[in-house]
Short mmCIF file of C-alpha atoms in Angstrom, two decimals:
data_model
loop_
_atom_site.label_atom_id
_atom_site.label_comp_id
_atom_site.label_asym_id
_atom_site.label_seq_id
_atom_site.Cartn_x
_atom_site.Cartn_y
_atom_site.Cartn_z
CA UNK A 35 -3.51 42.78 -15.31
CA UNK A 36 -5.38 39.60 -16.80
CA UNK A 37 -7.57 37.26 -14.28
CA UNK A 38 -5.32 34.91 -13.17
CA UNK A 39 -6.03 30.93 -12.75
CA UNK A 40 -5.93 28.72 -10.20
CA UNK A 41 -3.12 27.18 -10.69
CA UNK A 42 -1.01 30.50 -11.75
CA UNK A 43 -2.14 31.70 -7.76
CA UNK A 44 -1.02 28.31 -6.53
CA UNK A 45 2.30 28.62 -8.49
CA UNK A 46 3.08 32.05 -7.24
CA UNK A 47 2.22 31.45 -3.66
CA UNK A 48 4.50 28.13 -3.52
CA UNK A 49 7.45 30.22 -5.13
CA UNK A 50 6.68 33.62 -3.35
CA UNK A 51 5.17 34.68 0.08
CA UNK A 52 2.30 36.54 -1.75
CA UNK A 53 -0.72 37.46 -0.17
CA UNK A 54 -3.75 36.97 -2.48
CA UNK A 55 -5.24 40.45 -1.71
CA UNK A 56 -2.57 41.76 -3.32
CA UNK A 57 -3.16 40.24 -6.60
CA UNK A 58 -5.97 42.45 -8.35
CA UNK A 59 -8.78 41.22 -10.59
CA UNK A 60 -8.99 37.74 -8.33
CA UNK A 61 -12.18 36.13 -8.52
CA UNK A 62 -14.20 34.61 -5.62
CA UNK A 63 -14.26 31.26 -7.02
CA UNK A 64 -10.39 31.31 -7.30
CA UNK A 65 -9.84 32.43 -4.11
CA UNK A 66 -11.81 30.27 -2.58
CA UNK A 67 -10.21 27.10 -4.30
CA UNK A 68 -6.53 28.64 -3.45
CA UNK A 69 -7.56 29.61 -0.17
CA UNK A 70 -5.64 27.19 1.65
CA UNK A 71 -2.00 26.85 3.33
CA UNK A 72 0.50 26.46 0.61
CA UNK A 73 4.00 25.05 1.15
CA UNK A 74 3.47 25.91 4.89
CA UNK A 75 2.53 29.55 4.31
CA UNK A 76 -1.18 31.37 5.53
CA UNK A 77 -3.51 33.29 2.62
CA UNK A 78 -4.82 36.02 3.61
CA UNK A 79 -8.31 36.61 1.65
CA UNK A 80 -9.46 39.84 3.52
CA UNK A 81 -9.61 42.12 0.82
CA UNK A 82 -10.56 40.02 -1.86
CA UNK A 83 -14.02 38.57 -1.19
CA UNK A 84 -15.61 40.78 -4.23
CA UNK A 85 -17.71 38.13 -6.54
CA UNK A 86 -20.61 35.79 -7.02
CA UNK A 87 -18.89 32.85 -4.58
CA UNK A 88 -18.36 33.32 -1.24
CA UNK A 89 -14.68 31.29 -0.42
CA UNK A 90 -15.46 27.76 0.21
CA UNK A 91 -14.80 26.78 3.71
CA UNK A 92 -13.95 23.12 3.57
CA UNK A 93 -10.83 24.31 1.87
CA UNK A 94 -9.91 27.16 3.63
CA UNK A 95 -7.18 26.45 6.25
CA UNK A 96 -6.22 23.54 4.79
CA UNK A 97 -2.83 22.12 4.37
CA UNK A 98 -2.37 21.53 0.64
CA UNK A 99 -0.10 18.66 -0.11
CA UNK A 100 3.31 19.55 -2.37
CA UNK A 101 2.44 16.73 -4.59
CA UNK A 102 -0.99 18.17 -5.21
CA UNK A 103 0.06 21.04 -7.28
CA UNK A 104 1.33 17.86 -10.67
CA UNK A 105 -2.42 17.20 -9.94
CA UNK A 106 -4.10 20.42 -11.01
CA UNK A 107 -4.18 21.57 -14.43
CA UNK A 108 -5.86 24.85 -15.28
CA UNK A 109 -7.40 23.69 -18.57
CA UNK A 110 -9.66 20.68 -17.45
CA UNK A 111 -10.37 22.21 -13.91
CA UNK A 112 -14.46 22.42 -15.71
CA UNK A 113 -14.20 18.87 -16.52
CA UNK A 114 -13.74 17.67 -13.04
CA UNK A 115 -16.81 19.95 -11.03
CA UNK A 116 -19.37 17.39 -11.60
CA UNK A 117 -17.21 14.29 -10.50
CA UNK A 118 -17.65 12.21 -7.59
CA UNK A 119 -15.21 10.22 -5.73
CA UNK A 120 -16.37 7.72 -3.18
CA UNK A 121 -13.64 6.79 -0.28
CA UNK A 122 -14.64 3.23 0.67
CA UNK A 123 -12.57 2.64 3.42
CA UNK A 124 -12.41 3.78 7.19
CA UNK A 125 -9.19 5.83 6.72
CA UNK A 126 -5.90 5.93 8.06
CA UNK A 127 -7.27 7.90 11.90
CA UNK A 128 -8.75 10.28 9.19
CA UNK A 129 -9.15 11.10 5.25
CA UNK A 130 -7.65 14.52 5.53
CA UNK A 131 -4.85 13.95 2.44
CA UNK A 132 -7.12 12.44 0.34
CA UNK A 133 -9.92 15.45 0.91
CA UNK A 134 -7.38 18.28 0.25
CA UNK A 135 -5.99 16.57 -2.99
CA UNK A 136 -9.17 15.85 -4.65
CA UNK A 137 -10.97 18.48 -3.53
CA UNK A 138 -7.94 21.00 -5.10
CA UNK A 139 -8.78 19.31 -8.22
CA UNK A 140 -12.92 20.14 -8.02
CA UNK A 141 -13.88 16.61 -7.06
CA UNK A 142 -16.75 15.78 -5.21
CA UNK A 143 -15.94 13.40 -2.27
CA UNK A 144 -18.64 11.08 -0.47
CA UNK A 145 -16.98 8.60 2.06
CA UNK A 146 -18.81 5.25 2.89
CA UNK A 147 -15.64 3.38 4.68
CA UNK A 148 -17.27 0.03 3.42
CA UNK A 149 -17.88 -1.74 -0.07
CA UNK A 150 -20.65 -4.21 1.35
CA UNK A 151 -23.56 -2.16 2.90
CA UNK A 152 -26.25 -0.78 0.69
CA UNK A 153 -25.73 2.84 1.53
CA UNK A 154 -21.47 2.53 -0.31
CA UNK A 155 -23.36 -0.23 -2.99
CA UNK A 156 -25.76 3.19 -3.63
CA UNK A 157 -23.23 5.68 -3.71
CA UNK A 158 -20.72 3.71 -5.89
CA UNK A 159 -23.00 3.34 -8.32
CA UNK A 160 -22.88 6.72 -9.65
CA UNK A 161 -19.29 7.44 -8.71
CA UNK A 162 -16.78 8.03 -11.13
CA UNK A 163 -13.92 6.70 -9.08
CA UNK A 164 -13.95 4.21 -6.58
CA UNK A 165 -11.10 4.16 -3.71
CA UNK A 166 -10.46 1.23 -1.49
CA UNK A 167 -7.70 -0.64 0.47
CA UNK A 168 -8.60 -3.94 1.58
CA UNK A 169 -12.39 -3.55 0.98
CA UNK A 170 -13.68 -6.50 -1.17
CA UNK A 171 -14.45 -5.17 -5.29
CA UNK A 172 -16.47 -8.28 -6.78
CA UNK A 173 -17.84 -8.56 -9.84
CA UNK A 174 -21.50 -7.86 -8.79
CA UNK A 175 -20.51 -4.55 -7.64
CA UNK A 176 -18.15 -3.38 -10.43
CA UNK A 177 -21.39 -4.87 -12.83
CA UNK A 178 -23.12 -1.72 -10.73
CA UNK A 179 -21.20 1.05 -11.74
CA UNK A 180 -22.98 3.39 -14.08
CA UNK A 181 -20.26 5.62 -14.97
CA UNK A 182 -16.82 4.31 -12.76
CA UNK A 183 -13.49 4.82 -14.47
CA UNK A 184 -11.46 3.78 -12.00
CA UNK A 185 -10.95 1.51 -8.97
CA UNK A 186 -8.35 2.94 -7.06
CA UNK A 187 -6.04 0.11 -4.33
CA UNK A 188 -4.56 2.34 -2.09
CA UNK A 189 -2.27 -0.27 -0.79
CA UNK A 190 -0.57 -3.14 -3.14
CA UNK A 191 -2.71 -6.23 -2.86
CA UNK A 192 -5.22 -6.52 -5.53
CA UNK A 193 -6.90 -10.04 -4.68
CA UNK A 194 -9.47 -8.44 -3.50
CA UNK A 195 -10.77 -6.72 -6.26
CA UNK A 196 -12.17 -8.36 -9.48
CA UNK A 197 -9.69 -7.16 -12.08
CA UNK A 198 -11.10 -9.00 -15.17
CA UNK A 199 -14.80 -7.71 -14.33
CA UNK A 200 -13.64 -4.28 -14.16
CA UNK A 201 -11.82 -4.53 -17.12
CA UNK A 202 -14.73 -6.28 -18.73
CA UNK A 203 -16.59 -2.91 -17.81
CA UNK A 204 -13.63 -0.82 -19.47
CA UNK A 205 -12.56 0.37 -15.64
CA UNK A 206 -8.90 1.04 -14.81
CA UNK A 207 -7.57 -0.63 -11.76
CA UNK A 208 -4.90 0.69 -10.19
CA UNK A 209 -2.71 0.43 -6.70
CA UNK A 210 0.57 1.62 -5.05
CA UNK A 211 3.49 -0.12 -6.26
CA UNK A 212 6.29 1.45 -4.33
CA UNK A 213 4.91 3.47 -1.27
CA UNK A 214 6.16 0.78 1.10
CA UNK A 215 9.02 -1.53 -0.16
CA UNK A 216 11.76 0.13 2.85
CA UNK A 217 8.94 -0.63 5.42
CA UNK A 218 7.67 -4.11 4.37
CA UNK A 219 11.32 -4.73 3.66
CA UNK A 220 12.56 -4.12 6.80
CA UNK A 221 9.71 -5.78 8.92
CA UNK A 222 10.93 -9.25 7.27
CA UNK A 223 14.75 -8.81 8.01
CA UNK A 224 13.76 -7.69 10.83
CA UNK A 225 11.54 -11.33 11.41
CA UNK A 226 14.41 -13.13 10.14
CA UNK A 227 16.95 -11.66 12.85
CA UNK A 228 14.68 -12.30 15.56
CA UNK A 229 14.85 -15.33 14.73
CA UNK A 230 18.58 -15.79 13.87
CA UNK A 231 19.31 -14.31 17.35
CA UNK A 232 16.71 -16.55 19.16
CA UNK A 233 14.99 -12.99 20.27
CA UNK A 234 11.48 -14.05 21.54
CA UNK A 235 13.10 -17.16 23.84
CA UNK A 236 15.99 -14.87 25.16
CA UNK A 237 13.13 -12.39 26.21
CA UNK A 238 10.56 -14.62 27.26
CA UNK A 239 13.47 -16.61 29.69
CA UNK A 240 14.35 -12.71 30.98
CA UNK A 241 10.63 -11.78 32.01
CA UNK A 242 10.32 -14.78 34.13
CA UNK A 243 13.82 -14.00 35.69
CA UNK A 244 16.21 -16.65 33.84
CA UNK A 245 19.73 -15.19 33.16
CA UNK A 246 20.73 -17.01 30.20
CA UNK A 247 22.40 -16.51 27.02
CA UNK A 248 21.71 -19.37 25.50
CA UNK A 249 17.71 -19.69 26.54
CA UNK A 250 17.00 -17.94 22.92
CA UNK A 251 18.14 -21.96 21.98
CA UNK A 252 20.99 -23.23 19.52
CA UNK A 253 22.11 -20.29 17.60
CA UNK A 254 24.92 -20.15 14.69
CA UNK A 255 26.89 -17.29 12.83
CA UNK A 256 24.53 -15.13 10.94
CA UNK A 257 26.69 -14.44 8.09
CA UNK A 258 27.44 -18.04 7.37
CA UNK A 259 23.57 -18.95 6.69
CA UNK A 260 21.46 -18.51 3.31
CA UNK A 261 18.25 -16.27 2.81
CA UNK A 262 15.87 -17.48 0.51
CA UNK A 263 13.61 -14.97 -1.24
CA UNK A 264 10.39 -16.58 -2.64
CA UNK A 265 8.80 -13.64 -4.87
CA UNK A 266 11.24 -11.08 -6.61
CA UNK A 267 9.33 -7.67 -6.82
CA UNK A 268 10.40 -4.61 -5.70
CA UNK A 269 10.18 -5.77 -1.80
CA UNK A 270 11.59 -8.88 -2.05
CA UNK A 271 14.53 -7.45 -4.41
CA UNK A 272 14.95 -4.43 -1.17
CA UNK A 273 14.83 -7.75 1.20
CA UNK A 274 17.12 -9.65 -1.03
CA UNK A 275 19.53 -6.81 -0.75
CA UNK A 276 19.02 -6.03 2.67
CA UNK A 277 19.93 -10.02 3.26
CA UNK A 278 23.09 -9.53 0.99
CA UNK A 279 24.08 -6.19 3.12
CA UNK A 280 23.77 -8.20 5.86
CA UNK A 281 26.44 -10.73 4.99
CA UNK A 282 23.89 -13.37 3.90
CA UNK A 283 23.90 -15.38 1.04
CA UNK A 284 20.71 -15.10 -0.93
CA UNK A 285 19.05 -17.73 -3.19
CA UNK A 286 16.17 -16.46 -5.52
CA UNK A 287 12.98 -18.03 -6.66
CA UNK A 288 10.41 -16.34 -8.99
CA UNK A 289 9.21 -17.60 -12.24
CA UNK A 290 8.85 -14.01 -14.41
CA UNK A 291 11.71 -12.58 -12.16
CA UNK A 292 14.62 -10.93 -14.81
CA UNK A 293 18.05 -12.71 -13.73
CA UNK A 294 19.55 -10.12 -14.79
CA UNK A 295 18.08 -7.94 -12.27
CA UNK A 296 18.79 -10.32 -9.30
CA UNK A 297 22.51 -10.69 -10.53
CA UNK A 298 23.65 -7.30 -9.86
CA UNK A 299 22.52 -7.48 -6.09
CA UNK A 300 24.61 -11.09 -5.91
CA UNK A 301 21.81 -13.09 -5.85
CA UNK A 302 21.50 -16.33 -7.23
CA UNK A 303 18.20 -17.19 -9.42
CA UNK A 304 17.44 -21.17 -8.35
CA UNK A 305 14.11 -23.39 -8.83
CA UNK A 306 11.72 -23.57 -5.78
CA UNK A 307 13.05 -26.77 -4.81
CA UNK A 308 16.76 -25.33 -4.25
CA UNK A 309 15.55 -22.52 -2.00
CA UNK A 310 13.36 -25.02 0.05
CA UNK A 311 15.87 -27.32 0.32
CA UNK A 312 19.21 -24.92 0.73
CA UNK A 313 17.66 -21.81 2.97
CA UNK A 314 17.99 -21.48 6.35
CA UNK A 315 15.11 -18.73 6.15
CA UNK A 316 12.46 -18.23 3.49
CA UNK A 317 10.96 -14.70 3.03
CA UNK A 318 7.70 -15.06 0.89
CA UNK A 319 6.94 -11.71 -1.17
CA UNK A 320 4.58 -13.05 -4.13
CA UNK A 321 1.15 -11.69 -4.57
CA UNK A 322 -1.36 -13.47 -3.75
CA UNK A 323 -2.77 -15.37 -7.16
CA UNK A 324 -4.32 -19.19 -7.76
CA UNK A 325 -1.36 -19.85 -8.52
CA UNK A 326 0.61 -19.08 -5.24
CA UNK A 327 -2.20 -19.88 -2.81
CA UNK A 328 -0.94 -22.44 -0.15
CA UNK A 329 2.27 -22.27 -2.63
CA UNK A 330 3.81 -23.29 1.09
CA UNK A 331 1.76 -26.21 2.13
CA UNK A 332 3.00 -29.69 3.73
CA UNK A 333 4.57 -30.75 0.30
CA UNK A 334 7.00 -27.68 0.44
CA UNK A 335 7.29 -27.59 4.16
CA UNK A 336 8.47 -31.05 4.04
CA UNK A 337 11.65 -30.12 1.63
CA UNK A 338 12.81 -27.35 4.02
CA UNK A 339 15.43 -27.99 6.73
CA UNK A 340 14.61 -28.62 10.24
CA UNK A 341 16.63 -26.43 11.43
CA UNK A 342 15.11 -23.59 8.73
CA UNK A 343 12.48 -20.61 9.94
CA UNK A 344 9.71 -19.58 7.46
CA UNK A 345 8.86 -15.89 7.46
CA UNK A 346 5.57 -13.99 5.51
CA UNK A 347 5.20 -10.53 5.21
CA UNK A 348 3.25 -10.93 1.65
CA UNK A 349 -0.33 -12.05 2.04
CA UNK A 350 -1.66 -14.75 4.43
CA UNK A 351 -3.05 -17.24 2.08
CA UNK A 352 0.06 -17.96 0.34
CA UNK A 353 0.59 -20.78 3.15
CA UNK A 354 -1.58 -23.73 4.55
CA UNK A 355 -1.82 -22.61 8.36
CA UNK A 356 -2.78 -26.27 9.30
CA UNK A 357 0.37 -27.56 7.73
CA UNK A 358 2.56 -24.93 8.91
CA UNK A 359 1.51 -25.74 12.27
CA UNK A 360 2.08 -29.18 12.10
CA UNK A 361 5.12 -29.18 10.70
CA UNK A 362 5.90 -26.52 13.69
CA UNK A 363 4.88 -28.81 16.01
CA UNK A 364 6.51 -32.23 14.86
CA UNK A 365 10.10 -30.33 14.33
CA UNK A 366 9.75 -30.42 10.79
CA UNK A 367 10.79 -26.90 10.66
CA UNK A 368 12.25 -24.35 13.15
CA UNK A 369 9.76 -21.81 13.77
CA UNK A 370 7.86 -19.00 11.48
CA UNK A 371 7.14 -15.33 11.65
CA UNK A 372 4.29 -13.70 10.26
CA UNK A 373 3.08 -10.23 9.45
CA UNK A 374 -0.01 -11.77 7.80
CA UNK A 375 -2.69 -13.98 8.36
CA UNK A 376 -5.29 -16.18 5.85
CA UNK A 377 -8.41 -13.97 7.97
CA UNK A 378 -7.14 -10.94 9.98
CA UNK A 379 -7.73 -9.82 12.94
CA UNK A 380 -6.07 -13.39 14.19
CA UNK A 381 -9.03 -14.77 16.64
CA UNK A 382 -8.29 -15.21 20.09
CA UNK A 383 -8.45 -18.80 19.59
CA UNK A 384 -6.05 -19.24 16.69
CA UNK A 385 -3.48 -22.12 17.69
CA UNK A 386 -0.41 -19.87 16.50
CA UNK A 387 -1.13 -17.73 19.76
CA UNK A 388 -0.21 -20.90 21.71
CA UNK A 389 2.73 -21.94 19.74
CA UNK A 390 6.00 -20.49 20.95
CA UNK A 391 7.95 -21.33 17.50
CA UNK A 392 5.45 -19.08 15.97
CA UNK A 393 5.82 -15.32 16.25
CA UNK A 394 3.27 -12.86 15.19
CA UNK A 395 2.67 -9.18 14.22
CA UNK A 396 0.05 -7.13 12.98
CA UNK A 397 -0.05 -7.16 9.75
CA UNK A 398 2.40 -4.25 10.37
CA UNK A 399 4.96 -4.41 8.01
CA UNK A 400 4.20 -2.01 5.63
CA UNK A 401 3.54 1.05 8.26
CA UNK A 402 5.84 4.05 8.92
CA UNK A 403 3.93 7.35 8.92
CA UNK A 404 5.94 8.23 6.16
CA UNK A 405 4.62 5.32 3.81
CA UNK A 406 0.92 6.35 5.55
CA UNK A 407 1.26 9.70 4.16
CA UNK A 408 2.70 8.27 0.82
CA UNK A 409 -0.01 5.75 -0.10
CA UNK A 410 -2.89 8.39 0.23
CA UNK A 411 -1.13 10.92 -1.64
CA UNK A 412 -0.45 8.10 -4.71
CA UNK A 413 -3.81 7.08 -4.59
CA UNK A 414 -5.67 10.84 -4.47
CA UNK A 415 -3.34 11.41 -7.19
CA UNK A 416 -3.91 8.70 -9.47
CA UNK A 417 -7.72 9.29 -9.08
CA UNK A 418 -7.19 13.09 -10.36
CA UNK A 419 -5.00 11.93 -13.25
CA UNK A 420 -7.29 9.56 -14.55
CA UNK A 421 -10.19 11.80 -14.31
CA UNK A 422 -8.75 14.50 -15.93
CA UNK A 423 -8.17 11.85 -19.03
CA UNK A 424 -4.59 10.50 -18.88
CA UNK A 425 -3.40 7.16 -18.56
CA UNK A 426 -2.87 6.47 -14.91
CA UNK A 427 0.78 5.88 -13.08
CA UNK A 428 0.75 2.38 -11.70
CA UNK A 429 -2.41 0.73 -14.02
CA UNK A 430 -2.95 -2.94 -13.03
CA UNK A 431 -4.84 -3.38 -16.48
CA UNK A 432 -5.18 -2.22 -19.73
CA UNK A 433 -8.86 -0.81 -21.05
CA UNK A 434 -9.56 1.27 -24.32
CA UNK A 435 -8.86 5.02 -24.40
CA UNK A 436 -11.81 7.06 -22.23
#
């Protein structure tokens, strides 16, 4: 029997319960990069320890990912031995999924959880990919990469991250399109119905003992009011729908969105002006560009209804806090809800704390351990893609063939 690869030991294991000292003419350097729990099922490697490499203990006992096995290929395993990955952010409780993915692949993993001190400016410089989530990418620090070819978003936003210096420096930037769009979509119906049902007065007027179903204020038939949708991606087409599922009617604004699209979920494409003017809530889902920073500032608040509730679960800068809160507090609008602020953590002193009509959370909307597990395994998996010389999945720009 031929010496059998990597991956061909991977591929039996997943489809049979084989243990590996039954497979003859294993080496120790195979064993110990499939020594790990596949699909849920333990390797034995008693028997088969014969060879120059002892098994490597990092990997053994590991849980290997299903999606990891698209990201190994048995021809370009050499290719990858001397390649370094540096982690730049704190991790999501740990960096577990990202360690067994790239790991499986031969990469070399150094985590720095920052992008700012020297110690992750000195180890990025000679890394070959760079993974981040919210961790600021400027130009000075892309201009440091010797040999990068690829910063990695694990997450959606990308204004943190110098896209046009990295492509300057031939780097592919990429991020997570989809690993979120139930969650984030969710959190702002959610915002919106808290609102439409007057939730944080009802149970603010219950804690302190008042018995009253109409302390949540003046409320009116849900299914008689309009949802306007400021930024047609992916999330705000799954809100958009969500709203129309809901019984709501749903105006539209986004200048590259395809009409088309937003026609076959009943939604009608308007100009920003109409969904101001005609929405009873506004759900903002642009990205975060010069062009859409403060896009809601006290020229656009002042078109809305008074009656109308503004709710962001995009990015924070896309509206003027000091104008949202005094158009809050002179009844100029209704209220807003916010999953996102212009600096996060909010500050213990930030006026929106005081403000009743105001209702904050976390900057939780895109969170569901499902979606935590997701975005790790998109991003470890992008990173092995592109270093094993394809084009990556989600690219954010375009840079010559590497």
């Amino acid at each position: 029997m031929k010496s059998q690869t990597d991956w061909e030991i991977l591929k039996e294991m997943r489809e049979e319960d084989i243990d590996l000292s039954e497979i003859p003419e294993v080496t120790a350097e195979q064993i110990a990069r499939a020594s790990l729990r596949v699909g849920g099922k333990p390797v034995s490697i008693a028997s088969t320890t014969s060879g120059d490499l002892p098994p490597d203990p990092v990997l053994n006992s590991r849980t290997l990912h299903p999606l990891t096995l698209s990201s190994l290929d048995p021809n370009r395993r050499e290719d990858h031995m001397n390649m370094k990955v540096v982690i730049a952010y704190p991790g999501f409780g740990d960096i577990k999924i990202e360690t067994e993915i790239l790991q499986a692949a031969g990469l070399e993993i150094e985590h720095v959880a920052a992008t700012d001190t020297d110690e992750a400016r000195r180890a990025a410089r000679q890394c070959d990919a760079l993974m981040v989530t919210i961790q600021p990418v400027e130009a000075d620090l892309i201009r440091s990469l010797e040999r990068c070819r690829l910063i990695c978003r694990v997450g959606t936003g990308l204004d943190a991250i110098d896209v046009a210096a990295a492509t300057e420096r031939g780097i592919w930037v990429t991020y997570a399109p989809d690993y979120s769009i139930d969650e984030v979509s969710t959190h702002a119906i959610a915002l919106v119905l808290a609102q439409a049902r007057g939730l944080p007065g009802l149970l603010a007027a219950t804690r302190r003992g008042i018995w009253n179903s109409e302390s949540g204020g003046i409320l009116h038939r849900f299914s008689d009011q309009t949802l306007g949708i400021i930024g047609c991606g992916r999330i705000g087409q799954a809100t958009a729908a969500k709203g129309r599922g809901l019984g709501l009617n749903v105006l539209a604004y986004d200048p590259y969105v395809n009409a088309s699209v937003m026609d076959s979920l009943g939604v009608r494409v308007v100009d920003l002006e109409t969904v101001l003017r005609q929405s009873d809530y506004i759900s903002l889902h642009s990205p975060l560009t010069d062009e859409t920073r403060h896009l809601i500032n006290a020229e656009t608040l002042a078109l809305m209804k008074p009656t109308a509730f503004l709710v962001n679960a995009a990015r924070g800068p896309l509206i003027d806090e000091d104008a949202l809160l005094a158009a809050v507090r002179a009844g100029r609008i209704a209220g807003a809800a916010l999953d996102v602020l212009q600096v996060e953590p909010v500050a213990p002193d930030h006026p929106f704390l005081q403000e009743e009509r105001i209702l904050l959370t976390p900057h939780a909307g895109w969170y569901s351990e499902e979606s935590k597990i997701d975005v790790r395994v998109q991003g470890a998996e992008e990173v092995v893609r592109v270093l094993r010389g394809e084009r990556p999945r989600a690219p954010v720009n375009e840079v010559p063939s590497q």
